[in-house]
XYZ file of C-alpha atoms in Angstrom:
779
model
C 22.480 99.016 -75.056
C 21.222 102.768 -74.679
C 23.914 105.136 -72.943
C 23.003 107.202 -70.258
C 24.476 110.702 -70.141
C 25.532 111.597 -66.429
C 24.043 114.872 -65.270
C 26.865 117.094 -63.662
C 27.162 116.978 -60.031
C 25.347 119.690 -58.048
C 27.328 121.506 -55.370
C 25.788 121.327 -51.605
C 24.525 125.056 -52.046
C 22.787 124.153 -55.104
C 21.170 120.940 -53.345
C 19.997 123.134 -50.507
C 18.584 125.800 -52.792
C 16.734 123.140 -54.852
C 15.650 121.536 -51.675
C 14.279 124.705 -50.178
C 12.547 125.490 -53.326
C 10.727 121.981 -53.303
C 9.738 122.596 -49.685
C 8.406 125.780 -50.732
C 6.087 124.309 -53.905
C 5.151 121.660 -51.518
C 4.152 124.257 -48.917
C 1.928 126.063 -51.395
C 0.248 122.920 -52.856
C -0.440 121.999 -49.271
C -2.333 125.589 -48.903
C -4.249 125.366 -52.235
C -5.326 121.810 -50.798
C -6.577 123.435 -47.682
C -4.059 121.596 -45.618
C -1.829 124.336 -44.386
C 0.810 122.867 -41.546
C -0.991 119.487 -41.591
C 1.029 117.295 -39.620
C -0.168 114.356 -41.406
C 0.408 115.900 -44.967
C 4.169 116.900 -43.659
C 4.850 113.269 -42.642
C 3.740 112.303 -46.123
C 5.855 114.543 -47.588
C 9.051 113.223 -45.637
C 8.007 109.630 -46.438
C 8.470 106.480 -44.535
C 9.579 103.034 -44.865
C 6.609 100.745 -45.288
C 6.504 96.788 -45.902
C 4.822 95.960 -49.063
C 2.955 92.527 -49.113
C 2.351 90.437 -52.254
C 2.332 86.754 -50.735
C 2.987 84.606 -47.715
C 6.740 84.725 -48.920
C 7.016 88.104 -50.427
C 7.090 90.917 -47.954
C 9.677 93.705 -48.761
C 10.714 97.021 -47.200
C 9.960 100.050 -49.645
C 10.254 103.656 -49.184
C 7.105 105.696 -50.003
C 6.963 109.549 -50.294
C 4.241 112.206 -51.094
C 6.020 114.247 -54.058
C 5.986 118.094 -53.769
C 2.764 118.397 -55.902
C 0.907 116.885 -53.294
C -0.871 114.673 -56.037
C 1.577 111.725 -56.824
C 3.285 109.052 -54.394
C 6.562 108.085 -55.322
C 7.756 104.568 -54.534
C 11.159 102.934 -54.422
C 11.749 99.888 -56.504
C 14.359 97.646 -56.736
C 13.689 96.551 -60.298
C 16.327 96.777 -62.803
C 15.614 99.208 -65.709
C 12.297 100.561 -64.196
C 11.252 103.658 -65.724
C 10.802 106.596 -63.381
C 6.839 107.061 -64.354
C 6.082 103.380 -63.486
C 7.635 104.173 -59.678
C 4.942 106.842 -59.423
C 1.188 106.708 -58.803
C -1.291 109.566 -58.712
C -3.826 110.155 -55.648
C -6.356 110.740 -58.388
C -6.177 107.010 -59.120
C -7.012 105.581 -55.363
C -10.418 104.720 -54.969
C -10.301 103.855 -51.073
C -7.753 103.517 -48.606
C -8.610 100.847 -45.854
C -7.179 100.347 -42.449
C -6.614 96.802 -40.920
C -7.044 93.209 -42.753
C -9.627 94.376 -45.116
C -8.398 92.838 -48.412
C -7.875 89.343 -49.384
C -4.006 89.841 -49.389
C -4.282 91.279 -45.801
C -6.444 88.733 -44.636
C -4.237 85.788 -46.292
C -0.983 87.154 -45.868
C -0.548 89.491 -42.902
C -2.789 88.006 -39.915
C 0.377 87.678 -37.727
C 0.602 91.593 -37.854
C -1.664 93.692 -35.719
C -4.226 95.323 -37.553
C -3.265 98.832 -36.474
C -0.279 98.645 -38.496
C -1.986 97.396 -41.518
C -3.525 99.258 -44.515
C -4.317 98.822 -48.026
C -4.825 101.597 -51.193
C -7.417 100.216 -53.386
C -7.243 101.655 -57.045
C -9.937 102.866 -59.299
C -8.932 100.857 -62.491
C -8.041 96.986 -62.548
C -4.597 97.457 -60.749
C -3.981 94.921 -57.607
C -4.555 96.445 -54.295
C -1.440 97.870 -52.566
C -1.189 96.131 -49.409
C 1.197 97.702 -46.814
C 2.589 97.280 -43.292
C 3.852 100.372 -41.132
C 6.620 100.067 -38.736
C 3.969 101.520 -35.768
C 0.412 102.637 -35.386
C 1.540 106.232 -35.625
C 3.125 105.979 -39.026
C -0.030 103.904 -40.052
C -2.606 106.497 -38.900
C -0.579 109.500 -40.709
C -0.533 107.655 -44.097
C -4.362 106.513 -43.586
C -5.422 109.656 -42.363
C -3.096 111.794 -44.733
C -3.862 110.092 -47.814
C -7.782 110.501 -46.901
C -7.562 114.204 -46.137
C -5.579 114.903 -49.642
C -8.627 112.829 -51.491
C -11.284 114.617 -49.688
C -9.686 117.955 -50.334
C -8.662 117.480 -53.678
C -12.548 116.250 -54.584
C -13.751 119.288 -53.043
C -11.803 121.818 -55.302
C -13.618 123.546 -57.838
C -12.544 123.293 -61.377
C -10.614 126.540 -61.345
C -8.537 125.605 -58.413
C -7.982 122.044 -60.021
C -6.635 123.430 -63.296
C -4.576 126.050 -61.421
C -2.870 123.038 -59.452
C -2.597 120.866 -62.540
C -1.064 123.630 -64.611
C 1.393 125.044 -62.012
C 2.566 121.094 -61.476
C 3.108 120.935 -65.490
C 4.962 124.094 -65.195
C 7.273 122.823 -62.445
C 7.866 119.728 -64.500
C 8.844 121.553 -67.654
C 11.317 123.736 -65.697
C 14.195 121.216 -66.121
C 16.898 123.214 -64.274
C 14.510 124.281 -61.413
C 15.444 127.896 -61.620
C 11.771 129.020 -61.283
C 12.112 130.578 -64.975
C 11.178 129.609 -67.971
C 12.898 129.380 -71.067
C 11.441 129.541 -74.716
C 12.544 125.770 -74.915
C 10.862 124.969 -71.682
C 7.801 126.785 -72.463
C 7.356 124.392 -75.743
C 7.981 121.296 -73.615
C 5.331 122.618 -71.025
C 2.818 123.010 -74.107
C 3.745 119.526 -75.071
C 3.007 118.265 -71.531
C -0.362 120.041 -71.242
C -1.666 118.402 -74.768
C -1.137 121.163 -77.347
C 0.994 121.529 -80.026
C 2.032 124.881 -81.201
C 4.749 125.714 -83.884
C 7.749 127.666 -83.317
C 6.359 131.018 -84.599
C 3.230 131.092 -82.025
C 5.056 129.591 -79.220
C 7.763 132.538 -79.865
C 4.970 135.210 -80.060
C 3.338 134.076 -76.864
C 6.775 133.859 -75.050
C 7.700 137.516 -76.457
C 4.131 138.904 -75.412
C 4.978 137.680 -71.803
C 8.496 138.324 -71.627
C 7.992 141.844 -70.251
C 11.411 142.219 -68.735
C 13.198 141.131 -71.960
C 15.207 138.556 -70.109
C 14.760 135.634 -72.658
C 13.073 133.978 -69.669
C 9.788 133.889 -67.966
C 9.447 134.589 -64.034
C 6.924 135.496 -61.327
C 4.190 137.748 -62.975
C 5.050 136.733 -66.485
C 4.504 133.308 -65.650
C 1.202 134.240 -64.351
C 0.466 136.146 -67.449
C 1.181 133.162 -69.677
C -1.244 130.904 -67.538
C -3.801 133.715 -68.010
C -3.599 133.476 -71.989
C -3.303 129.649 -71.653
C -6.525 129.466 -69.617
C -8.564 131.956 -71.471
C -12.045 131.004 -72.491
C -13.084 133.256 -75.624
C -16.266 131.227 -75.986
C -17.634 131.965 -72.474
C -16.432 135.568 -72.700
C -18.420 136.207 -75.605
C -21.534 134.799 -73.858
C -20.846 136.717 -70.672
C -20.359 139.997 -72.755
C -23.954 139.757 -74.204
C -25.477 139.783 -70.488
C -22.821 142.380 -68.782
C -22.225 146.016 -68.771
C -19.244 147.781 -70.031
C -17.372 147.422 -66.784
C -17.559 143.694 -67.025
C -20.305 143.041 -64.378
C -23.336 140.740 -64.936
C -26.383 142.271 -62.701
C -28.564 139.853 -60.980
C -31.126 140.904 -63.425
C -29.252 139.963 -66.241
C -28.281 136.662 -64.663
C -31.838 136.029 -64.045
C -32.589 136.499 -67.798
C -29.582 134.497 -68.898
C -30.768 131.495 -66.433
C -34.162 131.941 -67.723
C -34.108 132.440 -71.223
C -31.001 130.326 -72.047
C -30.563 127.843 -69.348
C -34.077 126.962 -69.093
C -34.081 127.348 -65.291
C -37.641 127.632 -63.794
C -36.330 129.056 -60.709
C -33.987 131.764 -61.792
C -35.150 134.417 -59.686
C -34.431 132.211 -56.596
C -31.220 130.851 -58.461
C -29.261 133.786 -59.389
C -28.749 135.248 -56.102
C -27.662 132.195 -54.484
C -25.234 131.529 -57.516
C -23.266 134.868 -57.043
C -22.864 134.214 -53.545
C -21.620 130.725 -54.144
C -19.195 131.155 -57.167
C -18.585 135.212 -57.438
C -14.875 135.489 -56.045
C -14.690 139.373 -56.328
C -15.853 140.722 -53.136
C -16.963 144.063 -54.604
C -19.117 142.201 -56.966
C -20.689 140.162 -54.635
C -21.731 143.075 -52.223
C -23.121 144.636 -55.461
C -25.268 141.310 -56.340
C -23.439 141.212 -59.468
C -21.099 138.504 -61.648
C -17.957 138.833 -62.916
C -16.581 136.837 -65.882
C -14.670 134.697 -63.478
C -17.795 134.097 -61.192
C -19.508 133.296 -64.520
C -16.888 130.561 -65.603
C -17.017 129.087 -62.068
C -20.840 128.404 -62.235
C -20.555 126.983 -65.683
C -18.010 124.653 -64.400
C -19.829 123.721 -61.341
C -22.618 121.231 -60.639
C -25.140 123.792 -61.586
C -23.547 124.147 -64.947
C -23.448 120.380 -65.502
C -25.241 118.805 -68.288
C -26.451 116.437 -65.827
C -29.482 117.577 -63.615
C -28.123 118.150 -60.598
C -31.819 117.187 -58.772
C -31.195 113.692 -60.102
C -28.341 113.179 -58.036
C -30.615 112.459 -55.171
C -33.428 110.040 -54.839
C -36.401 111.721 -56.448
C -38.466 109.009 -58.062
C -41.498 107.100 -56.008
C -39.863 104.415 -54.293
C -43.220 102.939 -52.985
C -44.071 101.034 -55.969
C -43.794 97.114 -56.115
C -40.150 95.890 -56.745
C -40.872 94.659 -60.213
C -41.689 98.253 -61.513
C -37.975 99.231 -61.297
C -34.775 98.625 -63.235
C -32.039 97.241 -60.815
C -28.385 97.654 -61.485
C -27.361 93.900 -61.620
C -23.905 92.025 -62.020
C -23.308 88.589 -63.680
C -20.745 86.366 -62.277
C -19.796 88.649 -59.820
C -16.839 86.954 -58.319
C -14.826 87.510 -61.514
C -12.132 90.222 -61.864
C -11.433 89.205 -65.664
C -12.447 86.505 -68.174
C -14.713 83.533 -67.719
C -12.441 80.530 -68.049
C -9.076 81.189 -66.278
C -9.224 84.479 -64.616
C -9.337 85.307 -60.839
C -12.091 85.152 -58.459
C -12.149 87.502 -55.583
C -14.218 88.991 -52.685
C -12.914 92.408 -54.249
C -14.893 92.147 -57.222
C -17.991 91.859 -54.973
C -16.898 95.283 -53.042
C -16.280 97.131 -56.547
C -19.738 96.092 -57.725
C -21.612 97.062 -54.624
C -19.793 100.454 -54.517
C -20.773 101.250 -58.072
C -24.457 100.949 -56.927
C -24.757 97.451 -58.063
C -28.096 95.834 -56.457
C -27.996 91.973 -57.595
C -24.662 89.940 -57.372
C -24.342 86.316 -58.361
C -22.423 83.874 -56.494
C -22.106 80.337 -58.329
C -21.671 77.987 -55.412
C -19.817 74.444 -55.242
C -18.894 72.125 -52.460
C -15.405 73.049 -51.177
C -13.052 71.357 -48.798
C -13.493 71.318 -44.998
C -17.195 71.283 -45.461
C -17.029 75.038 -46.464
C -18.727 75.797 -49.840
C -16.574 77.712 -52.447
C -17.589 80.193 -55.211
C -16.053 80.069 -58.867
C -17.168 79.345 -62.262
C -17.909 75.943 -62.531
C -15.707 73.575 -64.922
C -13.524 76.320 -65.512
C -10.237 77.185 -64.097
C -11.280 80.499 -62.557
C -9.792 80.392 -58.862
C -12.213 79.905 -55.970
C -12.956 81.859 -52.805
C -15.142 81.104 -49.693
C -18.767 81.412 -49.556
C -18.728 82.888 -46.034
C -15.790 85.371 -47.159
C -18.373 86.626 -49.880
C -21.017 86.746 -47.502
C -18.964 88.803 -44.894
C -18.100 91.395 -48.067
C -21.648 91.528 -48.976
C -22.777 92.448 -45.394
C -19.765 94.960 -45.085
C -20.664 96.827 -48.467
C -24.235 96.354 -49.285
C -25.333 99.587 -48.299
C -22.523 101.922 -48.083
C -23.776 103.394 -51.783
C -27.205 102.819 -51.472
C -29.986 102.047 -48.596
C -31.988 100.025 -50.949
C -32.256 96.077 -51.006
C -29.815 93.940 -52.270
C -30.520 90.445 -54.269
C -28.147 87.541 -54.012
C -28.684 85.440 -56.974
C -27.620 81.943 -56.043
C -26.593 79.397 -58.584
C -26.235 76.328 -56.265
C -24.434 73.404 -57.126
C -23.746 72.199 -53.557
C -24.619 68.994 -51.785
C -27.324 68.975 -49.282
C -24.737 69.146 -46.421
C -23.063 72.343 -47.764
C -26.334 74.032 -48.751
C -26.829 73.577 -44.955
C -23.813 75.417 -44.156
C -24.604 78.156 -47.008
C -27.830 78.770 -45.091
C -26.318 78.859 -41.718
C -23.471 81.576 -42.959
C -26.082 84.074 -44.512
C -28.472 83.749 -41.159
C -25.391 84.055 -38.675
C -23.459 86.474 -40.721
C -26.102 88.639 -42.301
C -28.525 88.594 -39.383
C -31.457 90.846 -39.426
C -30.340 92.050 -42.954
C -31.265 88.937 -44.387
C -35.049 88.840 -45.184
C -36.586 85.571 -44.072
C -40.468 86.425 -44.150
C -42.932 88.455 -46.005
C -42.853 92.357 -45.413
C -46.089 93.329 -43.583
C -48.044 90.661 -44.556
C -47.860 91.535 -48.236
C -49.084 88.493 -50.135
C -50.147 89.422 -53.495
C -47.584 91.470 -55.003
C -43.972 92.497 -54.265
C -43.034 94.769 -51.549
C -41.222 98.218 -52.425
C -37.560 99.267 -52.392
C -38.831 101.648 -49.769
C -40.213 98.933 -47.566
C -37.031 96.606 -48.148
C -34.618 99.219 -47.128
C -31.639 97.508 -45.408
C -32.735 94.368 -46.519
C -30.926 91.221 -48.506
C -32.918 88.985 -50.431
C -31.956 85.873 -51.691
C -33.148 84.526 -55.121
C -33.136 80.774 -55.597
C -34.961 77.306 -55.872
C -37.526 76.525 -53.625
C -38.615 73.198 -52.740
C -41.947 72.228 -54.540
C -43.919 71.266 -51.254
C -43.097 74.972 -50.145
C -44.716 76.265 -53.464
C -46.151 79.349 -51.297
C -43.140 80.637 -49.605
C -45.504 83.627 -48.798
C -47.897 81.259 -46.782
C -45.622 79.211 -44.611
C -43.514 76.073 -45.300
C -43.589 72.670 -44.450
C -41.496 70.270 -42.875
C -39.747 68.473 -45.837
C -36.031 68.028 -45.353
C -34.695 67.900 -48.826
C -36.216 67.147 -52.395
C -35.259 67.016 -56.010
C -35.747 70.375 -57.683
C -34.743 71.569 -61.287
C -31.119 72.374 -61.836
C -30.286 75.648 -63.547
C -26.615 75.521 -64.724
C -25.440 78.455 -66.559
C -21.696 77.458 -66.771
C -22.602 74.366 -68.669
C -23.969 76.844 -71.174
C -20.305 78.115 -71.790
C -19.006 77.651 -75.467
C -15.548 76.281 -74.582
C -14.335 72.761 -75.296
C -12.714 71.966 -72.107
C -15.912 73.163 -70.594
C -17.912 70.912 -72.604
C -15.927 67.895 -71.684
C -16.098 68.406 -68.245
C -20.021 68.916 -68.361
C -20.040 65.605 -70.421
C -17.551 63.677 -67.928
C -19.872 65.013 -64.976
C -23.015 63.501 -66.676
C -25.034 66.695 -65.985
C -28.224 65.914 -64.161
C -31.476 68.007 -65.044
C -32.216 67.973 -61.180
C -30.593 68.872 -57.943
C -31.498 68.082 -54.251
C -32.167 71.160 -52.043
C -32.070 71.502 -48.412
C -34.940 72.897 -46.670
C -32.453 75.416 -44.772
C -31.612 76.834 -48.074
C -34.791 76.800 -49.578
C -36.236 78.663 -46.498
C -33.938 81.539 -47.318
C -35.812 82.668 -50.590
C -38.910 84.423 -49.889
C -39.876 86.818 -52.904
C -37.433 85.367 -55.445
C -38.292 81.786 -56.296
C -36.435 80.734 -59.676
C -38.324 78.743 -61.994
C -37.761 77.811 -65.615
C -39.772 79.715 -68.093
C -42.677 77.926 -69.454
C -44.152 80.846 -71.557
C -46.097 83.838 -70.594
C -49.063 83.577 -68.155
C -52.395 82.231 -69.443
C -54.689 84.872 -67.644
C -56.973 82.293 -66.236
C -53.986 80.865 -64.481
C -51.460 83.247 -63.340
C -48.537 82.280 -61.716
C -47.558 83.651 -58.197
C -46.011 86.976 -58.419
C -42.861 85.860 -56.570
C -41.905 83.462 -59.170
C -38.910 84.727 -61.654
C -36.976 83.205 -64.417
C -33.706 83.871 -66.045
C -32.935 84.353 -69.638
C -29.760 84.030 -71.716
C -29.533 87.251 -73.721
C -30.171 85.406 -77.059
C -33.545 83.989 -75.584
C -34.510 87.419 -73.863
C -33.749 89.032 -76.994
C -35.854 86.691 -79.197
C -38.907 87.258 -76.845
C -38.326 91.061 -76.781
C -38.502 90.777 -80.695
C -41.130 88.698 -81.257
C -43.479 89.227 -78.201
C -42.533 92.788 -76.867
C -45.845 93.660 -75.450
C -46.281 90.274 -73.884
C -42.765 90.504 -72.332
C -43.751 94.140 -70.897
C -46.910 92.568 -69.170
C -45.020 89.679 -67.654
C -42.448 92.244 -66.220
C -44.857 94.199 -64.513
C -45.731 91.257 -62.285
C -42.869 89.172 -62.437
C -38.875 89.903 -62.245
C -36.917 88.843 -65.061
C -32.840 88.074 -64.981
C -31.078 88.328 -67.917
C -27.395 87.235 -68.428
C -24.602 87.277 -71.121
C -24.442 84.378 -73.771
C -22.234 81.505 -73.206
C -19.847 82.420 -76.047
C -18.713 85.552 -73.925
C -15.813 83.720 -72.525
C -13.630 87.052 -72.629
C -16.379 88.539 -70.294
C -17.504 90.972 -73.284
C -21.285 92.657 -72.781
C -24.299 92.944 -74.489
C -26.455 96.047 -75.001
C -29.178 96.355 -71.873
C -31.195 98.858 -73.747
C -33.421 96.496 -75.702
C -33.978 94.488 -72.778
C -34.892 97.534 -70.674
C -37.231 98.701 -73.398
C -39.468 95.804 -72.546
C -39.338 95.955 -68.806
C -36.811 93.521 -68.041
C -35.480 94.546 -64.309
C -32.347 92.521 -63.762
C -30.280 92.839 -66.644
C -26.842 91.265 -65.496
C -23.717 92.391 -67.067
C -19.875 91.984 -66.437
C -19.172 94.627 -64.538
C -15.259 94.018 -64.737
C -15.319 94.826 -68.354
C -15.013 98.436 -69.539
C -16.923 99.741 -73.021
C -19.840 101.102 -74.416
C -22.326 98.639 -72.905
C -21.054 99.220 -69.364
C -21.070 103.175 -70.134
C -24.604 102.927 -70.896
C -25.706 100.939 -68.012
C -23.648 103.237 -65.510
C -25.187 106.176 -67.359
C -28.704 104.957 -66.768
C -28.110 104.080 -63.026
C -26.390 107.338 -62.136
C -30.083 108.432 -62.402
C -32.243 108.619 -59.017
C -29.515 109.290 -56.739
C -27.238 106.376 -57.854
C -29.380 104.256 -55.992
C -29.157 101.298 -57.923
C -33.327 101.362 -58.707
C -34.709 103.595 -61.596
C -38.582 103.434 -61.874
C -39.700 102.135 -65.293
C -41.781 104.815 -67.314
C -45.558 104.606 -66.719
C -46.183 102.710 -70.241
C -43.828 99.979 -68.904
C -45.901 99.572 -65.588
C -49.514 100.209 -66.819
C -51.578 96.536 -66.872
C -53.284 98.052 -70.064
C -50.233 99.004 -71.793
C -50.029 98.302 -75.635
C -46.733 99.649 -75.876
C -44.251 97.449 -78.291
C -40.776 98.954 -78.794
C -40.348 97.282 -82.359
C -43.366 98.413 -83.503
C -44.361 101.775 -82.168
C -47.696 103.266 -82.525
C -49.694 106.341 -81.473
C -50.151 106.206 -77.784
C -49.247 107.628 -74.175
C -45.517 106.994 -74.708
C -44.373 111.046 -74.208
C -43.995 113.715 -76.397
C -41.815 113.271 -79.452
C -38.566 115.843 -78.961
C -35.952 117.281 -81.139
C -32.663 117.752 -79.612
C -30.578 120.214 -80.639
C -26.956 119.754 -79.722
C -23.779 122.228 -80.400
C -20.361 120.751 -79.407
C -18.580 124.015 -78.737
C -15.155 123.288 -77.151
C -12.827 120.646 -75.106
C -10.758 121.431 -72.184
C -7.701 119.385 -70.679
C -8.182 116.251 -72.450
C -5.761 113.838 -71.229
C -3.032 112.303 -73.449
C -3.682 108.768 -74.276
C -0.097 108.173 -75.434
C 2.286 108.819 -73.005
C 5.063 109.571 -75.237
C 6.364 113.183 -74.787
C 6.093 114.429 -78.342
C 2.380 112.613 -78.715
C -0.416 115.036 -78.863
C -4.011 114.123 -79.231
C -6.241 114.678 -82.431
C -9.647 114.822 -80.771
C -13.184 114.306 -82.311
C -16.420 113.747 -80.537
C -19.032 111.302 -81.377
C -22.574 111.965 -79.953
C -24.808 108.603 -79.851
C -28.333 108.032 -78.889
C -29.396 104.442 -77.231
C -33.115 103.557 -77.185
C -35.899 102.240 -79.535
C -34.594 101.176 -82.751
C -35.872 104.230 -84.337
C -34.132 106.661 -81.872
C -30.629 104.746 -82.319
C -28.340 107.335 -83.945
C -24.555 108.538 -84.405
C -23.219 111.554 -85.308
C -19.608 112.936 -85.198
C -17.561 116.179 -85.262
C -14.384 116.962 -87.446
C -11.091 116.025 -86.119
C -8.932 119.003 -84.372
C -5.283 118.228 -85.115
C -2.991 118.471 -82.339
C -4.803 120.160 -79.479
C -5.949 118.074 -76.638
C -5.841 121.443 -74.446
C -8.490 123.582 -75.766
C -9.890 122.270 -78.962
C -12.584 124.396 -80.640
C -15.295 122.186 -82.962
C -18.513 124.837 -82.877
C -20.661 122.127 -84.646
C -24.318 121.713 -84.571
C -26.298 118.686 -84.543
C -29.855 117.976 -84.543
C -31.636 114.433 -83.351
C -35.305 113.208 -83.275
C -36.436 111.383 -80.137
C -39.334 109.082 -80.483
C -39.414 108.018 -76.881
C -37.477 110.341 -74.736
C -38.000 108.137 -71.610
C -36.057 105.128 -72.740
C -33.392 107.019 -74.563
C -29.699 107.829 -73.643
C -27.220 110.252 -75.022
C -23.682 109.347 -75.002
C -20.699 111.698 -75.680
C -17.581 109.903 -76.809
C -14.266 111.800 -77.334
C -11.685 109.634 -79.155
C -8.197 110.614 -80.500
C -8.210 110.065 -84.255
C -5.956 107.784 -85.933
C -5.713 107.349 -89.753
C -4.011 103.957 -89.896
C -5.264 102.205 -86.709
C -8.559 102.041 -84.302
C -9.018 105.413 -82.720
C -8.008 105.652 -78.890
C -10.553 106.508 -76.228
C -10.181 109.444 -74.374
C -13.133 109.980 -72.376
C -17.019 109.521 -72.357
C -20.073 110.485 -70.634
C -23.349 109.066 -70.585
C -26.580 109.829 -69.238
C -30.445 109.592 -69.709
C -32.235 111.899 -72.108
C -34.712 113.109 -69.174
C -31.462 113.963 -67.127
C -30.265 116.558 -69.867
C -30.081 120.296 -68.734
C -30.412 122.795 -71.421
C -28.591 125.615 -72.227
C -24.644 126.054 -72.015
C -23.407 123.219 -69.896
C -20.204 121.393 -69.494
C -19.581 117.795 -69.662
C -17.510 116.173 -66.966
C -15.800 113.168 -68.830
C -15.226 109.706 -67.499
C -12.248 107.265 -67.907
C -12.870 103.565 -69.542
C -13.639 102.515 -66.029
C -16.161 105.107 -65.527
C -14.148 107.280 -62.938
C -14.248 110.976 -63.409
C -11.181 113.131 -64.860
C -9.864 115.715 -62.649
C -10.322 118.496 -65.192
C -11.363 117.081 -68.618
C -14.554 118.450 -70.083
C -16.475 119.229 -73.109
C -18.695 122.653 -73.367
C -22.041 122.280 -75.306
C -25.253 123.996 -75.757
C -28.363 121.960 -75.646
C -31.959 123.169 -76.676
C -34.881 120.550 -76.645
C -38.111 121.194 -78.502
C -41.277 119.441 -78.759
C -42.068 117.944 -82.311
C -44.969 119.270 -83.917
């Protein structure tokens, strides 16, 4: 058993001094956040007792408090031997704070408590929600408003402010005896904390340079001097010097020259004065319409200095084309939080997918008790949720991220009676949101996303006597239709046994009421590509397993493209992917498949590429296909590229210059990352490529690579670029640090920062790569 050395007891006066210092630090951090003297912030810093809710029998009082860094929450724990780190969570990890009974946990276990005392903290990763009950309405309001303000103000901080806040927090952490001074040992501990290994000689050299008072301890201005040395960006200084005068000012004229010549900004003359006003912190420089080194760095770290084209952050594509002309962000078995066999089902999974921009969600519907249909993965041990609860969640979150239509993809296994209940729930809960009739009498092709704004469409089976949902329905009550049972394709022995025992039928009796909810997305089995003399109705759509779709893409690429100009196609993962792994969506996008459904709950390269594609066009969940995937006369085939109007071939010249504040992947105090960067191209087969930098040992704080790479891009409109940073390990698999993926057509040129994302696709607060991009037409 490990012995714990007792710390010497502090005197009352020492405790008071420390308490006063802590208050001062908290006040300073509050000012940095723009929340000086805020009553909600003060309440959170003081902390309060809250009831933590886990189940109907587990509801316990715990103390919660915002720490002095205004970035982390400390939570009391009664667990024995729980590490101090596990009692803390960062505000950066919070996705949302919901008041009332807005989670499954609150809905199930806290209905006896008034909504005004309840709130839930939703985390960005796969962590469970934290459901809490305050002792009063005032306390709950302080927590909800206080956390909301901190999140909002933290998000609005510029990169320099975030860096300053983070470094000062790390300095405070390294100051073990809390004397507001830094010894040489504390300085070395601090450097490890910020992910940089410096040998004793260099650490001592930095220390002695800053220790002007020769007191063997850094304080006040000396710590600030150390901070300046640490955050120096020599690679940016050298760029700045090329365009600035000897006094350290870059004139507006020189900034215009830099923006036009290097950054390839066409509106440089208009942009330059605006950038000076927005990012220059020096008032004298601002009055003289000039930029200092600090302002230049602020610009390069801003959205205007981002590698992703800021004009693509809003909807800029034509949204008036038929629905089938767009790629649609789509989720497979949306209800699942984990694997396909035993994992939990949850309405939270729908909320997460919809807030990530997903526009097509899947519902596997089965008969439930008390005449209430349930959703779960049939034949498996996944948990069950009520159909009505899912429809409520869809109603509440469908249009929070994007105003464009949501498609409910129904896999229906219910009896006629419970199908009628499904139809009733959708019509009563969704009301006007549910599309039940054609838009503007459009009977020959799909309406556009613009026409369908705010609408929810149902994809499902249609009664055969109602073959034409566009021109009205007849009065048939119910009839057998072909069954589509993706769950039966699962390659799992227990599932196969259950399917055999059930004696799976190829048909299903369909209720007219449910059939009537389907207007534009009628599910049919794929019988082959259209015979031009007998074309199928445009609203008929098929679902394909990934293997079937990839086979069609390989063998009949051009025919598949023509099919997808007029019809919607939905692709779903193979039955063997019981672990909820994903397939690459790129080959299927390349033949115009719109609804390429992925397991949104599973992080990895495939999901990174997916989210990279759909951050385009304002994160609306709809991306217009290139012209050659929409043209009725197209001869494009991604597997056999010939000359055509597919866009000019490009040469991508890319320089990976440096990295900043890369996170520790191994939380061990002495573990420092050895970063390397891999650049991947995902597109048509000829364009797929991968190149990597050398490994920088023991420096995650400010590694420098200065390495150049060249890529030839045959079809720019279909290519995506992914930057991956890993911690190199000689003996085991490299650890993932961060990544960023974007469409080739969204790349900005010149010197740019890449703001890295976590494995779950959320932004790190200050982890970046600094790169140079140049794109040229190929001869």
